[in-house]
Amino acid sequence: MPKKKSPDRIKIAKRLAQELQDRQVVNLGVGIPTLVPDYIEEGKQVFLQSENGLLGMGPTPPEDELDMDLISASKQPITMQSGASLFDSADSFVMIRGGHIDVAVLGALQVDETGEIANWAVPGQQILGVGGAMDLVAGANKIILALTHQSKDGEPKLVKKLTYPSSGIRKANLVVTEKAVFEFKDGIMYLIELDPALTVEELRKITEAEFKVSPTLSVNYK
């Protein structure tokens, strides 16, 4: 059955969907990214790829049309767009490693102030497998991260330096949380959008990473 969508996760997914452009091939990682198909603007033609072997992923089906043989990388039910293709995971990784993915939308456990990503292992906890994280970080042309701003314990996920294992030397281009949107340029983190319920000073208190405020900062991120 589909997982319940929290308001924060929906907010992040809607903002992610705005970043996607017509005719882009976009890989959606595990977690929040798999909510994106439900919020893509009608008429926008985006080719969504899932690493378990699908190009042309569509939105969540109604409950009376669920088919658990057709699932996303998060094992949640999906639909297929007209003209979609099914293939094995080996071919999926050929696409990823061959540089054919325009955008990878990934979840993350941490991201540092230069854009380095940790999204596959927590020290001291059982590792289920790296999945496609490292391949996507290395192979996608653009990397967008989707994560809640803090952990369940209130710890910041945007940190000065990673304390979790890195996913690779490639850096993120954009980070979207429920509080703010940041972009990275030349290894510097810039705040470009802020929830109007927060001030920049309040955001800094829950963000360990150092960031600069963009001169074009928008405070209309809702």
GROMACS .gro file of N, CA, C and O in nm, residues 42-137:
model
  384
   42GLU      N    1   0.085   1.943  -1.543
   42GLU     CA    2   0.019   1.881  -1.659
   42GLU      C    3   0.070   1.945  -1.788
   42GLU      O    4   0.081   2.067  -1.799
   43GLY      N    5   0.104   1.862  -1.884
   43GLY     CA    6   0.155   1.910  -2.011
   43GLY      C    7   0.306   1.911  -2.020
   43GLY      O    8   0.362   1.920  -2.129
   44LYS      N    9   0.374   1.899  -1.905
   44LYS     CA   10   0.520   1.893  -1.906
   44LYS      C   11   0.563   1.749  -1.933
   44LYS      O   12   0.519   1.657  -1.863
   45GLN      N   13   0.644   1.728  -2.033
   45GLN     CA   14   0.685   1.593  -2.073
   45GLN      C   15   0.823   1.563  -2.015
   45GLN      O   16   0.925   1.607  -2.066
   46VAL      N   17   0.823   1.489  -1.907
   46VAL     CA   18   0.947   1.449  -1.841
   46VAL      C   19   0.952   1.297  -1.840
   46VAL      O   20   0.853   1.230  -1.809
   47PHE      N   21   1.068   1.241  -1.873
   47PHE     CA   22   1.085   1.096  -1.879
   47PHE      C   23   1.148   1.048  -1.749
   47PHE      O   24   1.269   1.065  -1.727
   48LEU      N   25   1.067   0.989  -1.663
   48LEU     CA   26   1.112   0.949  -1.530
   48LEU      C   27   1.165   0.806  -1.531
   48LEU      O   28   1.098   0.714  -1.578
   49GLN      N   29   1.285   0.790  -1.478
   49GLN     CA   30   1.350   0.660  -1.476
   49GLN      C   31   1.362   0.608  -1.333
   49GLN      O   32   1.393   0.684  -1.241
   50SER      N   33   1.336   0.479  -1.315
   50SER     CA   34   1.357   0.412  -1.188
   50SER      C   35   1.464   0.306  -1.206
   50SER      O   36   1.462   0.231  -1.305
   51GLU      N   37   1.559   0.300  -1.113
   51GLU     CA   38   1.674   0.213  -1.133
   51GLU      C   39   1.638   0.064  -1.133
   51GLU      O   40   1.718  -0.019  -1.177
   52ASN      N   41   1.517   0.030  -1.086
   52ASN     CA   42   1.477  -0.110  -1.092
   52ASN      C   43   1.425  -0.150  -1.229
   52ASN      O   44   1.385  -0.265  -1.249
   53GLY      N   45   1.429  -0.059  -1.329
   53GLY     CA   46   1.406  -0.100  -1.466
   53GLY      C   47   1.285  -0.042  -1.536
   53GLY      O   48   1.209  -0.116  -1.600
   54LEU      N   49   1.267   0.089  -1.527
   54LEU     CA   50   1.153   0.152  -1.592
   54LEU      C   51   1.191   0.292  -1.639
   54LEU      O   52   1.253   0.369  -1.568
   55LEU      N   53   1.154   0.323  -1.762
   55LEU     CA   54   1.164   0.459  -1.814
   55LEU      C   55   1.024   0.498  -1.862
   55LEU      O   56   0.967   0.432  -1.949
   56GLY      N   57   0.970   0.604  -1.801
   56GLY     CA   58   0.833   0.645  -1.830
   56GLY      C   59   0.740   0.624  -1.713
   56GLY      O   60   0.624   0.587  -1.729
   57MET      N   61   0.794   0.646  -1.593
   57MET     CA   62   0.716   0.628  -1.471
   57MET      C   63   0.609   0.736  -1.460
   57MET      O   64   0.635   0.854  -1.484
   58GLY      N   65   0.490   0.693  -1.419
   58GLY     CA   66   0.379   0.785  -1.399
   58GLY      C   67   0.344   0.799  -1.253
   58GLY      O   68   0.412   0.746  -1.165
   59PRO      N   69   0.236   0.872  -1.222
   59PRO     CA   70   0.199   0.899  -1.082
   59PRO      C   71   0.142   0.777  -1.011
   59PRO      O   72   0.120   0.671  -1.070
   60THR      N   73   0.117   0.796  -0.882
   60THR     CA   74   0.058   0.690  -0.799
   60THR      C   75  -0.082   0.655  -0.851
   60THR      O   76  -0.163   0.745  -0.877
   61PRO      N   77  -0.114   0.527  -0.866
   61PRO     CA   78  -0.247   0.489  -0.914
   61PRO      C   79  -0.352   0.500  -0.805
   61PRO      O   80  -0.319   0.500  -0.685
   62PRO      N   81  -0.480   0.507  -0.843
   62PRO     CA   82  -0.586   0.498  -0.742
   62PRO      C   83  -0.579   0.363  -0.671
   62PRO      O   84  -0.526   0.266  -0.724
   63GLU      N   85  -0.632   0.358  -0.549
   63GLU     CA   86  -0.622   0.235  -0.469
   63GLU      C   87  -0.685   0.115  -0.539
   63GLU      O   88  -0.639   0.002  -0.521
   64ASP      N   89  -0.789   0.137  -0.618
   64ASP     CA   90  -0.854   0.023  -0.683
   64ASP      C   91  -0.780  -0.022  -0.809
   64ASP      O   92  -0.822  -0.116  -0.876
   65GLU      N   93  -0.666   0.044  -0.840
   65GLU     CA   94  -0.587   0.004  -0.957
   65GLU      C   95  -0.443  -0.032  -0.919
   65GLU      O   96  -0.355  -0.037  -1.005
   66LEU      N   97  -0.419  -0.058  -0.792
   66LEU     CA   98  -0.285  -0.091  -0.748
   66LEU      C   99  -0.237  -0.222  -0.809
   66LEU      O  100  -0.313  -0.320  -0.816
   67ASP      N  101  -0.113  -0.225  -0.853
   67ASP     CA  102  -0.050  -0.345  -0.904
   67ASP      C  103   0.090  -0.351  -0.843
   67ASP      O  104   0.180  -0.278  -0.885
   68MET      N  105   0.107  -0.436  -0.741
   68MET     CA  106   0.235  -0.439  -0.670
   68MET      C  107   0.345  -0.509  -0.749
   68MET      O  108   0.457  -0.524  -0.700
   69ASP      N  109   0.317  -0.549  -0.872
   69ASP     CA  110   0.423  -0.591  -0.963
   69ASP      C  111   0.481  -0.471  -1.037
   69ASP      O  112   0.580  -0.485  -1.111
   70LEU      N  113   0.420  -0.354  -1.020
   70LEU     CA  114   0.467  -0.233  -1.085
   70LEU      C  115   0.496  -0.131  -0.975
   70LEU      O  116   0.407  -0.063  -0.924
   71ILE      N  117   0.625  -0.121  -0.937
   71ILE     CA  118   0.663  -0.040  -0.821
   71ILE      C  119   0.785   0.047  -0.852
   71ILE      O  120   0.860   0.022  -0.946
   72SER      N  121   0.803   0.149  -0.769
   72SER     CA  122   0.918   0.239  -0.780
   72SER      C  123   1.037   0.179  -0.707
   72SER      O  124   1.029   0.071  -0.646
   73ALA      N  125   1.148   0.253  -0.705
   73ALA     CA  126   1.267   0.210  -0.631
   73ALA      C  127   1.240   0.204  -0.481
   73ALA      O  128   1.311   0.135  -0.408
   74SER      N  129   1.136   0.274  -0.435
   74SER     CA  130   1.096   0.268  -0.294
   74SER      C  131   0.991   0.161  -0.268
   74SER      O  132   0.931   0.156  -0.161
   75LYS      N  133   0.968   0.077  -0.368
   75LYS     CA  134   0.870  -0.032  -0.357
   75LYS      C  135   0.728   0.019  -0.335
   75LYS      O  136   0.646  -0.046  -0.271
   76GLN      N  137   0.700   0.137  -0.392
   76GLN     CA  138   0.566   0.193  -0.386
   76GLN      C  139   0.499   0.183  -0.522
   76GLN      O  140   0.566   0.191  -0.626
   77PRO      N  141   0.366   0.162  -0.526
   77PRO     CA  142   0.297   0.142  -0.653
   77PRO      C  143   0.301   0.267  -0.741
   77PRO      O  144   0.291   0.380  -0.693
   78ILE      N  145   0.318   0.244  -0.871
   78ILE     CA  146   0.326   0.352  -0.969
   78ILE      C  147   0.243   0.315  -1.091
   78ILE      O  148   0.185   0.207  -1.099
   79THR      N  149   0.240   0.404  -1.187
   79THR     CA  150   0.180   0.376  -1.317
   79THR      C  151   0.288   0.396  -1.423
   79THR      O  152   0.398   0.442  -1.395
   80MET      N  153   0.253   0.361  -1.548
   80MET     CA  154   0.343   0.383  -1.659
   80MET      C  155   0.280   0.481  -1.757
   80MET      O  156   0.161   0.472  -1.787
   81GLN      N  157   0.361   0.574  -1.807
   81GLN     CA  158   0.314   0.665  -1.910
   81GLN      C  159   0.303   0.590  -2.042
   81GLN      O  160   0.363   0.484  -2.062
   82SER      N  161   0.227   0.646  -2.135
   82SER     CA  162   0.218   0.589  -2.268
   82SER      C  163   0.357   0.587  -2.331
   82SER      O  164   0.429   0.687  -2.329
   83GLY      N  165   0.397   0.471  -2.386
   83GLY     CA  166   0.528   0.458  -2.448
   83GLY      C  167   0.639   0.421  -2.352
   83GLY      O  168   0.756   0.418  -2.391
   84ALA      N  169   0.607   0.392  -2.226
   84ALA     CA  170   0.708   0.357  -2.127
   84ALA      C  171   0.778   0.227  -2.164
   84ALA      O  172   0.725   0.143  -2.238
   85SER      N  173   0.900   0.211  -2.112
   85SER     CA  174   0.980   0.091  -2.138
   85SER      C  175   1.015   0.021  -2.008
   85SER      O  176   1.047   0.087  -1.908
   86LEU      N  177   1.010  -0.111  -2.012
   86LEU     CA  178   1.053  -0.194  -1.899
   86LEU      C  179   1.179  -0.270  -1.940
   86LEU      O  180   1.190  -0.318  -2.053
   87PHE      N  181   1.276  -0.281  -1.848
   87PHE     CA  182   1.402  -0.350  -1.877
   87PHE      C  183   1.463  -0.396  -1.746
   87PHE      O  184   1.412  -0.363  -1.637
   88ASP      N  185   1.571  -0.473  -1.755
   88ASP     CA  186   1.631  -0.522  -1.630
   88ASP      C  187   1.722  -0.416  -1.570
   88ASP      O  188   1.754  -0.314  -1.632
   89SER      N  189   1.763  -0.439  -1.445
   89SER     CA  190   1.841  -0.338  -1.374
   89SER      C  191   1.979  -0.318  -1.437
   89SER      O  192   2.037  -0.210  -1.425
   90ALA      N  193   2.031  -0.421  -1.505
   90ALA     CA  194   2.160  -0.404  -1.571
   90ALA      C  195   2.151  -0.296  -1.679
   90ALA      O  196   2.239  -0.209  -1.689
   91ASP      N  197   2.046  -0.298  -1.759
   91ASP     CA  198   2.026  -0.195  -1.861
   91ASP      C  199   2.002  -0.058  -1.798
   91ASP      O  200   2.043   0.045  -1.851
   92SER      N  201   1.933  -0.059  -1.683
   92SER     CA  202   1.910   0.065  -1.612
   92SER      C  203   2.042   0.131  -1.573
   92SER      O  204   2.062   0.252  -1.589
   93PHE      N  205   2.136   0.050  -1.526
   93PHE     CA  206   2.265   0.105  -1.485
   93PHE      C  207   2.354   0.139  -1.604
   93PHE      O  208   2.442   0.225  -1.593
   94VAL      N  209   2.330   0.077  -1.718
   94VAL     CA  210   2.399   0.120  -1.840
   94VAL      C  211   2.359   0.264  -1.872
   94VAL      O  212   2.444   0.347  -1.909
   95MET      N  213   2.230   0.295  -1.858
   95MET     CA  214   2.183   0.432  -1.881
   95MET      C  215   2.250   0.529  -1.784
   95MET      O  216   2.296   0.637  -1.823
   96ILE      N  217   2.257   0.489  -1.657
   96ILE     CA  218   2.312   0.577  -1.554
   96ILE      C  219   2.462   0.596  -1.574
   96ILE      O  220   2.513   0.709  -1.578
   97ARG      N  221   2.535   0.487  -1.590
   97ARG     CA  222   2.681   0.496  -1.601
   97ARG      C  223   2.725   0.553  -1.735
   97ARG      O  224   2.836   0.606  -1.748
   98GLY      N  225   2.637   0.545  -1.833
   98GLY     CA  226   2.671   0.598  -1.965
   98GLY      C  227   2.645   0.746  -1.981
   98GLY      O  228   2.665   0.801  -2.089
   99GLY      N  229   2.600   0.812  -1.876
   99GLY     CA  230   2.578   0.957  -1.883
   99GLY      C  231   2.449   0.997  -1.951
   99GLY      O  232   2.439   1.108  -2.004
  100HIS      N  233   2.347   0.908  -1.951
  100HIS     CA  234   2.222   0.936  -2.021
  100HIS      C  235   2.113   0.992  -1.930
  100HIS      O  236   2.000   1.013  -1.976
  101ILE      N  237   2.146   1.017  -1.803
  101ILE     CA  238   2.050   1.073  -1.709
  101ILE      C  239   2.076   1.223  -1.696
  101ILE      O  240   2.183   1.266  -1.654
  102ASP      N  241   1.977   1.304  -1.734
  102ASP     CA  242   1.994   1.449  -1.725
  102ASP      C  243   1.996   1.496  -1.581
  102ASP      O  244   2.078   1.582  -1.544
  103VAL      N  245   1.905   1.444  -1.500
  103VAL     CA  246   1.893   1.487  -1.361
  103VAL      C  247   1.871   1.365  -1.272
  103VAL      O  248   1.790   1.279  -1.304
  104ALA      N  249   1.945   1.360  -1.161
  104ALA     CA  250   1.918   1.261  -1.057
  104ALA      C  251   1.861   1.335  -0.937
  104ALA      O  252   1.922   1.430  -0.887
  105VAL      N  253   1.742   1.294  -0.895
  105VAL     CA  254   1.680   1.350  -0.775
  105VAL      C  255   1.696   1.246  -0.665
  105VAL      O  256   1.636   1.139  -0.671
  106LEU      N  257   1.778   1.278  -0.567
  106LEU     CA  258   1.818   1.180  -0.467
  106LEU      C  259   1.780   1.224  -0.326
  106LEU      O  260   1.781   1.344  -0.295
  107GLY      N  261   1.752   1.128  -0.241
  107GLY     CA  262   1.743   1.155  -0.099
  107GLY      C  263   1.883   1.165  -0.042
  107GLY      O  264   1.981   1.127  -0.106
  108ALA      N  265   1.895   1.214   0.080
  108ALA     CA  266   2.026   1.225   0.144
  108ALA      C  267   2.011   1.219   0.295
  108ALA      O  268   1.912   1.264   0.351
  109LEU      N  269   2.113   1.162   0.358
  109LEU     CA  270   2.123   1.162   0.504
  109LEU      C  271   2.192   1.288   0.553
  109LEU      O  272   2.156   1.343   0.656
  110GLN      N  273   2.292   1.332   0.477
  110GLN     CA  274   2.365   1.455   0.506
  110GLN      C  275   2.414   1.515   0.375
  110GLN      O  276   2.433   1.446   0.277
  111VAL      N  277   2.435   1.647   0.378
  111VAL     CA  278   2.505   1.715   0.269
  111VAL      C  279   2.590   1.823   0.334
  111VAL      O  280   2.544   1.891   0.427
  112ASP      N  281   2.716   1.835   0.291
  112ASP     CA  282   2.801   1.935   0.354
  112ASP      C  283   2.792   2.068   0.279
  112ASP      O  284   2.725   2.080   0.177
  113GLU      N  285   2.860   2.169   0.333
  113GLU     CA  286   2.844   2.305   0.280
  113GLU      C  287   2.909   2.326   0.144
  113GLU      O  288   2.893   2.431   0.084
  114THR      N  289   2.980   2.223   0.093
  114THR     CA  290   3.032   2.230  -0.044
  114THR      C  291   2.946   2.152  -0.141
  114THR      O  292   2.970   2.154  -0.261
  115GLY      N  293   2.845   2.078  -0.089
  115GLY     CA  294   2.758   1.998  -0.174
  115GLY      C  295   2.792   1.850  -0.178
  115GLY      O  296   2.729   1.775  -0.252
  116GLU      N  297   2.891   1.806  -0.097
  116GLU     CA  298   2.922   1.663  -0.095
  116GLU      C  299   2.810   1.588  -0.025
  116GLU      O  300   2.753   1.635   0.074
  117ILE      N  301   2.781   1.468  -0.074
  117ILE     CA  302   2.660   1.395  -0.038
  117ILE      C  303   2.691   1.268   0.040
  117ILE      O  304   2.785   1.195   0.008
  118ALA      N  305   2.611   1.240   0.141
  118ALA     CA  306   2.612   1.111   0.210
  118ALA      C  307   2.469   1.058   0.210
  118ALA      O  308   2.381   1.120   0.270
  119ASN      N  309   2.446   0.948   0.141
  119ASN     CA  310   2.307   0.901   0.131
  119ASN      C  311   2.291   0.750   0.128
  119ASN      O  312   2.188   0.700   0.083
  120TRP      N  313   2.391   0.677   0.180
  120TRP     CA  314   2.376   0.532   0.169
  120TRP      C  315   2.406   0.454   0.295
  120TRP      O  316   2.370   0.336   0.305
  121ALA      N  317   2.469   0.513   0.396
  121ALA     CA  318   2.504   0.437   0.515
  121ALA      C  319   2.512   0.527   0.637
  121ALA      O  320   2.557   0.641   0.629
  122VAL      N  321   2.466   0.473   0.751
  122VAL     CA  322   2.478   0.540   0.881
  122VAL      C  323   2.578   0.461   0.964
  122VAL      O  324   2.561   0.340   0.983
  123PRO      N  325   2.685   0.522   1.013
  123PRO     CA  326   2.783   0.450   1.094
  123PRO      C  327   2.719   0.377   1.211
  123PRO      O  328   2.635   0.432   1.281
  124GLY      N  329   2.757   0.251   1.229
  124GLY     CA  330   2.706   0.172   1.340
  124GLY      C  331   2.576   0.101   1.312
  124GLY      O  332   2.529   0.023   1.395
  125GLN      N  333   2.515   0.128   1.197
  125GLN     CA  334   2.391   0.060   1.162
  125GLN      C  335   2.414  -0.036   1.046
  125GLN      O  336   2.507  -0.020   0.968
  126GLN      N  337   2.327  -0.137   1.037
  126GLN     CA  338   2.339  -0.236   0.930
  126GLN      C  339   2.326  -0.169   0.794
  126GLN      O  340   2.240  -0.085   0.772
  127ILE      N  341   2.415  -0.206   0.702
  127ILE     CA  342   2.413  -0.153   0.567
  127ILE      C  343   2.340  -0.252   0.476
  127ILE      O  344   2.382  -0.367   0.461
  128LEU      N  345   2.231  -0.209   0.418
  128LEU     CA  346   2.152  -0.297   0.332
  128LEU      C  347   2.209  -0.301   0.190
  128LEU      O  348   2.177  -0.389   0.113
  129GLY      N  349   2.293  -0.205   0.156
  129GLY     CA  350   2.350  -0.201   0.021
  129GLY      C  351   2.352  -0.058  -0.029
  129GLY      O  352   2.266   0.023   0.005
  130VAL      N  353   2.449  -0.028  -0.112
  130VAL     CA  354   2.462   0.108  -0.160
  130VAL      C  355   2.361   0.141  -0.269
  130VAL      O  356   2.332   0.256  -0.296
  131GLY      N  357   2.301   0.037  -0.330
  131GLY     CA  358   2.205   0.061  -0.437
  131GLY      C  359   2.270   0.135  -0.552
  131GLY      O  360   2.384   0.110  -0.588
  132GLY      N  361   2.198   0.234  -0.609
  132GLY     CA  362   2.253   0.307  -0.723
  132GLY      C  363   2.310   0.443  -0.687
  132GLY      O  364   2.343   0.522  -0.775
  133ALA      N  365   2.323   0.471  -0.556
  133ALA     CA  366   2.361   0.605  -0.513
  133ALA      C  367   2.491   0.652  -0.576
  133ALA      O  368   2.499   0.760  -0.635
  134MET      N  369   2.595   0.572  -0.565
  134MET     CA  370   2.726   0.616  -0.614
  134MET      C  371   2.727   0.628  -0.766
  134MET      O  372   2.792   0.716  -0.821
  135ASP      N  373   2.657   0.538  -0.834
  135ASP     CA  374   2.650   0.545  -0.980
  135ASP      C  375   2.580   0.672  -1.025
  135ASP      O  376   2.623   0.738  -1.121
  136LEU      N  377   2.471   0.707  -0.956
  136LEU     CA  378   2.396   0.827  -0.993
  136LEU      C  379   2.475   0.954  -0.962
  136LEU      O  380   2.475   1.049  -1.041
  137VAL      N  381   2.542   0.957  -0.849
  137VAL     CA  382   2.624   1.073  -0.815
  137VAL      C  383   2.733   1.094  -0.919
  137VAL      O  384   2.764   1.206  -0.958
   0.00000   0.00000   0.00000
